[in-house]
Amino acid sequence: MVIHPHQPTQSTMQLRAQIRQDIRTARRGLTSTQQLADANKLFNRLITHPKVKNAQHIGITLANDGEIETVEFIKWCWANNKQTYLPVIDPIKKGHLIFIEYTHKTEMALNRYGIYEPKQCATHRCAIAKLNIIFTPLVAFDLQGNRIGMGGGYYDRILSPWFKDKKGPYPIGLAHDCQQVNNLPIEEWDVPLPEIITPSQHYYW
Ligand SMILES: Nc1ncnc2c1ncn2[C@@H]1O[C@H](COP(=O)(O)OP(=O)(O)OP(=O)(O)O)[C@@H](O)[C@H]1O
Ligand SMILES: [Mg+2]
């Protein structure tokens, strides 16, 4: 992993952009064999997680851009009568996500980032407060639980009530091991995660 010294000449924004680029490249470079092995290890960790066992409504994302695959876990949730929900860009509230139920029948469409999301259907929407867990995607994380995502601030907005008063969906980050960096340059709005699960580690803070 590339180490990113915090150089005074380089702004935090530039440094964050550089980390995003490096990690996304590393993630895309994982072979399909590695991806499969990582997904299997993650799957085994998730299905034995006590919070997952107790959860009924689970927010999660489908893998994109080299992210760790979640499909087998989603199917396991369906087989175990747990509801899964995918984020959709809120068409009304700028910068926000809504969560739509995802089943084997859900019709999908590409969003503005080239990511598949459920075709919106208000009847299948789940209030964020009703979700028990939000499996939180990330580009990079550090060993203090800090994360940076794709740069939209969507998850920082969703998780800020949880960070303030520990109410609402419990966030658990999912990542490949290669997404860990030494020290992330953090901004005041970034919400650190209480847990991150990778194929080889289960981090708690
Ligand atoms: N709670 C918030 N309220 C309003 N704006 C926010 C909030 N959190 C983040 N933002 C804004 O979102 C923008 C992007 O934030 P940031 O670079 O931290 O994204 P990110 O963590 O990579 O994205 P994401 O949370 O979607 O994974 C910033 O300009 C920031 O001001
Ligand atoms: Mg952030």
PDB file of C-alpha atoms and ligand atoms in Angstrom:
ATOM      1  CA  MET A   1       0.000   0.000   0.000  1.00  0.00           C
ATOM      2  CA  VAL A   2       1.229   3.480  -0.863  1.00  0.00           C
ATOM      3  CA  ILE A   3       1.901   5.664   2.189  1.00  0.00           C
ATOM      4  CA  HIS A   4       0.612   9.205   1.901  1.00  0.00           C
ATOM      5  CA  PRO A   5       2.636  11.622   4.038  1.00  0.00           C
ATOM      6  CA  HIS A   6       0.667  14.759   4.833  1.00  0.00           C
ATOM      7  CA  GLN A   7       2.646  17.367   2.955  1.00  0.00           C
ATOM      8  CA  PRO A   8       1.891  20.960   3.908  1.00  0.00           C
ATOM      9  CA  THR A   9       1.962  21.943   0.253  1.00  0.00           C
ATOM     10  CA  GLN A  10      -0.748  19.466  -0.614  1.00  0.00           C
ATOM     11  CA  SER A  11      -4.242  20.335   0.494  1.00  0.00           C
ATOM     12  CA  THR A  12      -6.345  17.773   2.331  1.00  0.00           C
ATOM     13  CA  MET A  13      -8.692  17.737  -0.627  1.00  0.00           C
ATOM     14  CA  GLN A  14      -5.932  16.817  -3.029  1.00  0.00           C
ATOM     15  CA  LEU A  15      -4.629  14.175  -0.661  1.00  0.00           C
ATOM     16  CA  ARG A  16      -8.099  12.647  -0.313  1.00  0.00           C
ATOM     17  CA  ALA A  17      -8.487  12.655  -4.096  1.00  0.00           C
ATOM     18  CA  GLN A  18      -5.122  10.917  -4.466  1.00  0.00           C
ATOM     19  CA  ILE A  19      -6.016   8.243  -1.895  1.00  0.00           C
ATOM     20  CA  ARG A  20      -9.347   7.651  -3.630  1.00  0.00           C
ATOM     21  CA  GLN A  21      -7.607   7.221  -6.955  1.00  0.00           C
ATOM     22  CA  ASP A  22      -4.889   4.883  -5.601  1.00  0.00           C
ATOM     23  CA  ILE A  23      -7.266   2.653  -3.681  1.00  0.00           C
ATOM     24  CA  ARG A  24      -9.785   2.443  -6.487  1.00  0.00           C
ATOM     25  CA  THR A  25      -6.975   1.373  -8.811  1.00  0.00           C
ATOM     26  CA  ALA A  26      -5.765  -1.235  -6.293  1.00  0.00           C
ATOM     27  CA  ARG A  27      -9.299  -2.542  -5.834  1.00  0.00           C
ATOM     28  CA  ARG A  28      -9.921  -2.814  -9.575  1.00  0.00           C
ATOM     29  CA  GLY A  29      -6.637  -4.714  -9.859  1.00  0.00           C
ATOM     30  CA  LEU A  30      -7.869  -7.618  -7.727  1.00  0.00           C
ATOM     31  CA  THR A  31      -8.211 -10.774  -9.808  1.00  0.00           C
ATOM     32  CA  SER A  32     -11.533 -12.588 -10.079  1.00  0.00           C
ATOM     33  CA  THR A  33     -10.022 -15.423  -8.001  1.00  0.00           C
ATOM     34  CA  GLN A  34      -9.090 -12.953  -5.271  1.00  0.00           C
ATOM     35  CA  GLN A  35     -12.508 -11.313  -5.471  1.00  0.00           C
ATOM     36  CA  LEU A  36     -14.230 -14.655  -5.055  1.00  0.00           C
ATOM     37  CA  ALA A  37     -12.015 -15.687  -2.130  1.00  0.00           C
ATOM     38  CA  ASP A  38     -12.603 -12.313  -0.444  1.00  0.00           C
ATOM     39  CA  ALA A  39     -16.365 -12.517  -0.981  1.00  0.00           C
ATOM     40  CA  ASN A  40     -16.491 -16.015   0.541  1.00  0.00           C
ATOM     41  CA  LYS A  41     -14.531 -14.957   3.624  1.00  0.00           C
ATOM     42  CA  LEU A  42     -16.719 -11.888   4.072  1.00  0.00           C
ATOM     43  CA  PHE A  43     -19.864 -13.985   3.648  1.00  0.00           C
ATOM     44  CA  ASN A  44     -18.805 -16.306   6.476  1.00  0.00           C
ATOM     45  CA  ARG A  45     -18.132 -13.381   8.775  1.00  0.00           C
ATOM     46  CA  LEU A  46     -21.473 -11.726   7.986  1.00  0.00           C
ATOM     47  CA  ILE A  47     -23.752 -14.714   8.448  1.00  0.00           C
ATOM     48  CA  THR A  48     -22.325 -15.389  11.912  1.00  0.00           C
ATOM     49  CA  HIS A  49     -22.425 -11.753  13.058  1.00  0.00           C
ATOM     50  CA  PRO A  50     -24.764 -11.361  16.087  1.00  0.00           C
ATOM     51  CA  LYS A  51     -26.117  -8.019  14.825  1.00  0.00           C
ATOM     52  CA  VAL A  52     -26.984  -9.633  11.493  1.00  0.00           C
ATOM     53  CA  LYS A  53     -28.752 -12.504  13.242  1.00  0.00           C
ATOM     54  CA  ASN A  54     -30.920  -9.992  15.111  1.00  0.00           C
ATOM     55  CA  ALA A  55     -31.533  -7.666  12.149  1.00  0.00           C
ATOM     56  CA  GLN A  56     -34.723  -7.637  10.111  1.00  0.00           C
ATOM     57  CA  HIS A  57     -34.124  -4.687   7.748  1.00  0.00           C
ATOM     58  CA  ILE A  58     -30.678  -4.392   6.213  1.00  0.00           C
ATOM     59  CA  GLY A  59     -29.333  -1.577   4.020  1.00  0.00           C
ATOM     60  CA  ILE A  60     -26.563  -2.767   1.714  1.00  0.00           C
ATOM     61  CA  THR A  61     -24.967  -2.039  -1.665  1.00  0.00           C
ATOM     62  CA  LEU A  62     -24.145  -4.215  -4.655  1.00  0.00           C
ATOM     63  CA  ALA A  63     -20.457  -4.363  -5.570  1.00  0.00           C
ATOM     64  CA  ASN A  64     -19.261  -1.816  -8.109  1.00  0.00           C
ATOM     65  CA  ASP A  65     -15.824  -0.694  -9.260  1.00  0.00           C
ATOM     66  CA  GLY A  66     -13.974  -3.621  -7.637  1.00  0.00           C
ATOM     67  CA  GLU A  67     -15.844  -3.439  -4.336  1.00  0.00           C
ATOM     68  CA  ILE A  68     -16.265  -6.607  -2.318  1.00  0.00           C
ATOM     69  CA  GLU A  69     -19.146  -8.735  -3.587  1.00  0.00           C
ATOM     70  CA  THR A  70     -22.265  -8.921  -1.399  1.00  0.00           C
ATOM     71  CA  VAL A  71     -24.659 -10.912  -3.603  1.00  0.00           C
ATOM     72  CA  GLU A  72     -24.340 -14.236  -1.797  1.00  0.00           C
ATOM     73  CA  PHE A  73     -24.961 -12.541   1.525  1.00  0.00           C
ATOM     74  CA  ILE A  74     -28.020 -10.759   0.114  1.00  0.00           C
ATOM     75  CA  LYS A  75     -29.418 -14.098  -1.091  1.00  0.00           C
ATOM     76  CA  TRP A  76     -28.731 -15.570   2.340  1.00  0.00           C
ATOM     77  CA  CYS A  77     -30.743 -12.690   3.875  1.00  0.00           C
ATOM     78  CA  TRP A  78     -33.659 -13.464   1.555  1.00  0.00           C
ATOM     79  CA  ALA A  79     -33.503 -17.165   2.435  1.00  0.00           C
ATOM     80  CA  ASN A  80     -33.520 -16.211   6.120  1.00  0.00           C
ATOM     81  CA  ASN A  81     -36.527 -13.884   5.848  1.00  0.00           C
ATOM     82  CA  LYS A  82     -34.564 -10.673   6.257  1.00  0.00           C
ATOM     83  CA  GLN A  83     -35.404  -7.702   4.053  1.00  0.00           C
ATOM     84  CA  THR A  84     -32.580  -6.031   2.102  1.00  0.00           C
ATOM     85  CA  TYR A  85     -32.631  -2.466   0.780  1.00  0.00           C
ATOM     86  CA  LEU A  86     -30.390  -0.708  -1.732  1.00  0.00           C
ATOM     87  CA  PRO A  87     -29.650   3.012  -1.786  1.00  0.00           C
ATOM     88  CA  VAL A  88     -31.137   5.142  -4.544  1.00  0.00           C
ATOM     89  CA  ILE A  89     -30.247   8.783  -5.119  1.00  0.00           C
ATOM     90  CA  ASP A  90     -33.125  10.826  -3.722  1.00  0.00           C
ATOM     91  CA  PRO A  91     -34.776  12.538  -6.702  1.00  0.00           C
ATOM     92  CA  ILE A  92     -36.056  15.347  -4.480  1.00  0.00           C
ATOM     93  CA  LYS A  93     -33.614  15.945  -1.633  1.00  0.00           C
ATOM     94  CA  LYS A  94     -30.253  16.812  -3.168  1.00  0.00           C
ATOM     95  CA  GLY A  95     -27.270  14.901  -1.767  1.00  0.00           C
ATOM     96  CA  HIS A  96     -29.440  12.330   0.007  1.00  0.00           C
ATOM     97  CA  LEU A  97     -30.184   8.649  -0.471  1.00  0.00           C
ATOM     98  CA  ILE A  98     -33.399   6.735  -0.019  1.00  0.00           C
ATOM     99  CA  PHE A  99     -33.524   2.967   0.516  1.00  0.00           C
ATOM    100  CA  ILE A 100     -35.671   0.730  -1.687  1.00  0.00           C
ATOM    101  CA  GLU A 101     -36.401  -2.910  -0.992  1.00  0.00           C
ATOM    102  CA  TYR A 102     -34.336  -5.299  -3.097  1.00  0.00           C
ATOM    103  CA  THR A 103     -35.763  -8.717  -3.940  1.00  0.00           C
ATOM    104  CA  HIS A 104     -35.215 -11.149  -6.810  1.00  0.00           C
ATOM    105  CA  LYS A 105     -38.047  -9.329  -8.620  1.00  0.00           C
ATOM    106  CA  THR A 106     -36.608  -5.796  -8.366  1.00  0.00           C
ATOM    107  CA  GLU A 107     -36.126  -4.037 -11.703  1.00  0.00           C
ATOM    108  CA  MET A 108     -32.829  -2.184 -11.903  1.00  0.00           C
ATOM    109  CA  ALA A 109     -31.683   0.889 -13.838  1.00  0.00           C
ATOM    110  CA  LEU A 110     -28.377   2.748 -14.159  1.00  0.00           C
ATOM    111  CA  ASN A 111     -28.065   5.936 -12.124  1.00  0.00           C
ATOM    112  CA  ARG A 112     -26.018   9.049 -12.913  1.00  0.00           C
ATOM    113  CA  TYR A 113     -22.845   7.402 -11.567  1.00  0.00           C
ATOM    114  CA  GLY A 114     -23.272   4.339 -13.790  1.00  0.00           C
ATOM    115  CA  ILE A 115     -24.329   2.246 -10.795  1.00  0.00           C
ATOM    116  CA  TYR A 116     -27.353  -0.039 -10.894  1.00  0.00           C
ATOM    117  CA  GLU A 117     -30.074   0.917  -8.476  1.00  0.00           C
ATOM    118  CA  PRO A 118     -33.687  -0.230  -8.087  1.00  0.00           C
ATOM    119  CA  LYS A 119     -36.196   1.569 -10.289  1.00  0.00           C
ATOM    120  CA  GLN A 120     -37.908   3.746  -7.774  1.00  0.00           C
ATOM    121  CA  CYS A 121     -41.136   2.619  -6.366  1.00  0.00           C
ATOM    122  CA  ALA A 122     -42.420   4.537  -3.358  1.00  0.00           C
ATOM    123  CA  THR A 123     -44.264   1.501  -2.026  1.00  0.00           C
ATOM    124  CA  HIS A 124     -40.975  -0.337  -1.595  1.00  0.00           C
ATOM    125  CA  ARG A 125     -39.238   2.500   0.222  1.00  0.00           C
ATOM    126  CA  CYS A 126     -37.959   1.950   3.754  1.00  0.00           C
ATOM    127  CA  ALA A 127     -37.548   4.845   6.180  1.00  0.00           C
ATOM    128  CA  ILE A 128     -33.893   5.052   7.156  1.00  0.00           C
ATOM    129  CA  ALA A 129     -34.804   4.895  10.857  1.00  0.00           C
ATOM    130  CA  LYS A 130     -36.372   1.484  10.261  1.00  0.00           C
ATOM    131  CA  LEU A 131     -33.116  -0.062   9.012  1.00  0.00           C
ATOM    132  CA  ASN A 132     -31.293  -2.054  11.695  1.00  0.00           C
ATOM    133  CA  ILE A 133     -27.932  -2.076   9.933  1.00  0.00           C
ATOM    134  CA  ILE A 134     -26.441  -0.055   7.091  1.00  0.00           C
ATOM    135  CA  PHE A 135     -23.567  -1.889   5.474  1.00  0.00           C
ATOM    136  CA  THR A 136     -21.537   1.116   4.489  1.00  0.00           C
ATOM    137  CA  PRO A 137     -19.438   1.163   1.343  1.00  0.00           C
ATOM    138  CA  LEU A 138     -16.109   2.965   1.441  1.00  0.00           C
ATOM    139  CA  VAL A 139     -13.090   3.615  -0.714  1.00  0.00           C
ATOM    140  CA  ALA A 140     -10.463   3.796   2.049  1.00  0.00           C
ATOM    141  CA  PHE A 141     -10.371   3.295   5.814  1.00  0.00           C
ATOM    142  CA  ASP A 142      -7.751   3.595   8.525  1.00  0.00           C
ATOM    143  CA  LEU A 143      -7.137   1.803  11.810  1.00  0.00           C
ATOM    144  CA  GLN A 144      -9.102   4.414  13.763  1.00  0.00           C
ATOM    145  CA  GLY A 145     -12.333   3.619  11.877  1.00  0.00           C
ATOM    146  CA  ASN A 146     -12.187   6.699   9.686  1.00  0.00           C
ATOM    147  CA  ARG A 147     -13.507   6.266   6.169  1.00  0.00           C
ATOM    148  CA  ILE A 148     -13.704   8.135   2.925  1.00  0.00           C
ATOM    149  CA  GLY A 149     -16.142   7.218   0.209  1.00  0.00           C
ATOM    150  CA  MET A 150     -16.612   8.341  -3.364  1.00  0.00           C
ATOM    151  CA  GLY A 151     -16.816  11.990  -2.362  1.00  0.00           C
ATOM    152  CA  GLY A 152     -20.568  12.603  -2.371  1.00  0.00           C
ATOM    153  CA  GLY A 153     -21.013  12.857   1.384  1.00  0.00           C
ATOM    154  CA  TYR A 154     -24.111  10.652   1.129  1.00  0.00           C
ATOM    155  CA  TYR A 155     -23.126   8.276   3.918  1.00  0.00           C
ATOM    156  CA  ASP A 156     -21.787  11.051   6.142  1.00  0.00           C
ATOM    157  CA  ARG A 157     -25.247  12.644   5.921  1.00  0.00           C
ATOM    158  CA  ILE A 158     -27.085   9.370   6.614  1.00  0.00           C
ATOM    159  CA  LEU A 159     -24.849   8.455   9.537  1.00  0.00           C
ATOM    160  CA  SER A 160     -24.565  11.836  11.224  1.00  0.00           C
ATOM    161  CA  PRO A 161     -27.641  11.235  13.496  1.00  0.00           C
ATOM    162  CA  TRP A 162     -26.149   7.900  14.522  1.00  0.00           C
ATOM    163  CA  PHE A 163     -22.831   9.578  15.280  1.00  0.00           C
ATOM    164  CA  LYS A 164     -24.506  12.299  17.360  1.00  0.00           C
ATOM    165  CA  ASP A 165     -26.851  10.243  19.531  1.00  0.00           C
ATOM    166  CA  LYS A 166     -26.263   6.576  18.555  1.00  0.00           C
ATOM    167  CA  LYS A 167     -29.857   6.318  17.340  1.00  0.00           C
ATOM    168  CA  GLY A 168     -30.877   4.871  14.008  1.00  0.00           C
ATOM    169  CA  PRO A 169     -29.219   2.263  11.804  1.00  0.00           C
ATOM    170  CA  TYR A 170     -25.948   0.819  13.028  1.00  0.00           C
ATOM    171  CA  PRO A 171     -23.203   1.240  10.412  1.00  0.00           C
ATOM    172  CA  ILE A 172     -20.797  -1.556   9.517  1.00  0.00           C
ATOM    173  CA  GLY A 173     -18.177  -0.868   6.855  1.00  0.00           C
ATOM    174  CA  LEU A 174     -17.352  -3.530   4.278  1.00  0.00           C
ATOM    175  CA  ALA A 175     -14.052  -3.533   2.410  1.00  0.00           C
ATOM    176  CA  HIS A 176     -11.210  -5.539   0.937  1.00  0.00           C
ATOM    177  CA  ASP A 177      -8.046  -5.574   3.068  1.00  0.00           C
ATOM    178  CA  CYS A 178      -6.216  -3.542   0.402  1.00  0.00           C
ATOM    179  CA  GLN A 179      -8.479  -0.565   1.189  1.00  0.00           C
ATOM    180  CA  GLN A 180      -6.789   0.060   4.536  1.00  0.00           C
ATOM    181  CA  VAL A 181      -4.415   3.038   4.686  1.00  0.00           C
ATOM    182  CA  ASN A 182      -2.292   4.393   7.520  1.00  0.00           C
ATOM    183  CA  ASN A 183      -3.931   7.689   8.358  1.00  0.00           C
ATOM    184  CA  LEU A 184      -6.807   9.246   6.504  1.00  0.00           C
ATOM    185  CA  PRO A 185      -6.957  13.042   6.295  1.00  0.00           C
ATOM    186  CA  ILE A 186     -10.330  13.597   7.900  1.00  0.00           C
ATOM    187  CA  GLU A 187     -12.800  16.489   7.720  1.00  0.00           C
ATOM    188  CA  GLU A 188     -15.146  17.594  10.476  1.00  0.00           C
ATOM    189  CA  TRP A 189     -18.190  16.063   8.757  1.00  0.00           C
ATOM    190  CA  ASP A 190     -16.677  12.602   8.247  1.00  0.00           C
ATOM    191  CA  VAL A 191     -18.403   9.982  10.396  1.00  0.00           C
ATOM    192  CA  PRO A 192     -16.028   7.293  11.705  1.00  0.00           C
ATOM    193  CA  LEU A 193     -17.357   3.737  11.740  1.00  0.00           C
ATOM    194  CA  PRO A 194     -17.743   1.603  14.881  1.00  0.00           C
ATOM    195  CA  GLU A 195     -16.999  -1.565  12.903  1.00  0.00           C
ATOM    196  CA  ILE A 196     -15.386  -2.534   9.633  1.00  0.00           C
ATOM    197  CA  ILE A 197     -15.320  -6.078   8.282  1.00  0.00           C
ATOM    198  CA  THR A 198     -12.771  -7.229   5.715  1.00  0.00           C
ATOM    199  CA  PRO A 199     -12.019 -10.791   4.549  1.00  0.00           C
ATOM    200  CA  SER A 200      -9.202 -11.132   7.081  1.00  0.00           C
ATOM    201  CA  GLN A 201     -10.191  -8.786   9.930  1.00  0.00           C
ATOM    202  CA  HIS A 202     -13.117  -7.661  12.019  1.00  0.00           C
ATOM    203  CA  TYR A 203     -12.315  -4.216  13.405  1.00  0.00           C
ATOM    204  CA  TYR A 204     -14.255  -2.692  16.336  1.00  0.00           C
ATOM    205  CA  TRP A 205     -13.814   0.761  17.842  1.00  0.00           C
TER     206      TRP A 205
HETATM  207  N1  LIG B   1     -23.765  15.857   7.304  1.00  0.00           N
HETATM  208  C1  LIG B   1     -23.503  16.605   6.224  1.00  0.00           C
HETATM  209  N2  LIG B   1     -24.291  17.659   5.901  1.00  0.00           N
HETATM  210  C2  LIG B   1     -24.057  18.379   4.820  1.00  0.00           C
HETATM  211  N3  LIG B   1     -23.041  18.167   3.951  1.00  0.00           N
HETATM  212  C3  LIG B   1     -22.236  17.157   4.198  1.00  0.00           C
HETATM  213  C4  LIG B   1     -22.424  16.310   5.340  1.00  0.00           C
HETATM  214  N4  LIG B   1     -21.462  15.367   5.309  1.00  0.00           N
HETATM  215  C5  LIG B   1     -20.698  15.612   4.218  1.00  0.00           C
HETATM  216  N5  LIG B   1     -21.159  16.684   3.549  1.00  0.00           N
HETATM  217  C6  LIG B   1     -20.577  17.264   2.324  1.00  0.00           C
HETATM  218  O1  LIG B   1     -20.377  16.236   1.362  1.00  0.00           O
HETATM  219  C7  LIG B   1     -19.223  16.524   0.601  1.00  0.00           C
HETATM  220  C8  LIG B   1     -18.425  15.280   0.365  1.00  0.00           C
HETATM  221  O2  LIG B   1     -17.976  14.756   1.610  1.00  0.00           O
HETATM  222  P1  LIG B   1     -16.832  13.647   1.670  1.00  0.00           P
HETATM  223  O3  LIG B   1     -15.688  14.059   0.797  1.00  0.00           O
HETATM  224  O4  LIG B   1     -16.540  13.365   3.098  1.00  0.00           O
HETATM  225  O5  LIG B   1     -17.549  12.412   0.969  1.00  0.00           O
HETATM  226  P2  LIG B   1     -17.343  10.857   1.240  1.00  0.00           P
HETATM  227  O6  LIG B   1     -17.259  10.525   2.679  1.00  0.00           O
HETATM  228  O7  LIG B   1     -16.199  10.406   0.397  1.00  0.00           O
HETATM  229  O8  LIG B   1     -18.691  10.318   0.589  1.00  0.00           O
HETATM  230  P3  LIG B   1     -19.779   9.281   1.116  1.00  0.00           P
HETATM  231  O9  LIG B   1     -20.209   9.691   2.505  1.00  0.00           O
HETATM  232  O10 LIG B   1     -20.900   9.416   0.129  1.00  0.00           O
HETATM  233  O11 LIG B   1     -19.173   7.931   1.084  1.00  0.00           O
HETATM  234  C9  LIG B   1     -18.453  17.599   1.351  1.00  0.00           C
HETATM  235  O12 LIG B   1     -18.449  18.762   0.576  1.00  0.00           O
HETATM  236  C10 LIG B   1     -19.206  17.805   2.627  1.00  0.00           C
HETATM  237  O13 LIG B   1     -19.289  19.172   2.974  1.00  0.00           O
HETATM  238 MG    MG B   2     -16.733  11.675   4.243  1.00  0.00          MG
END
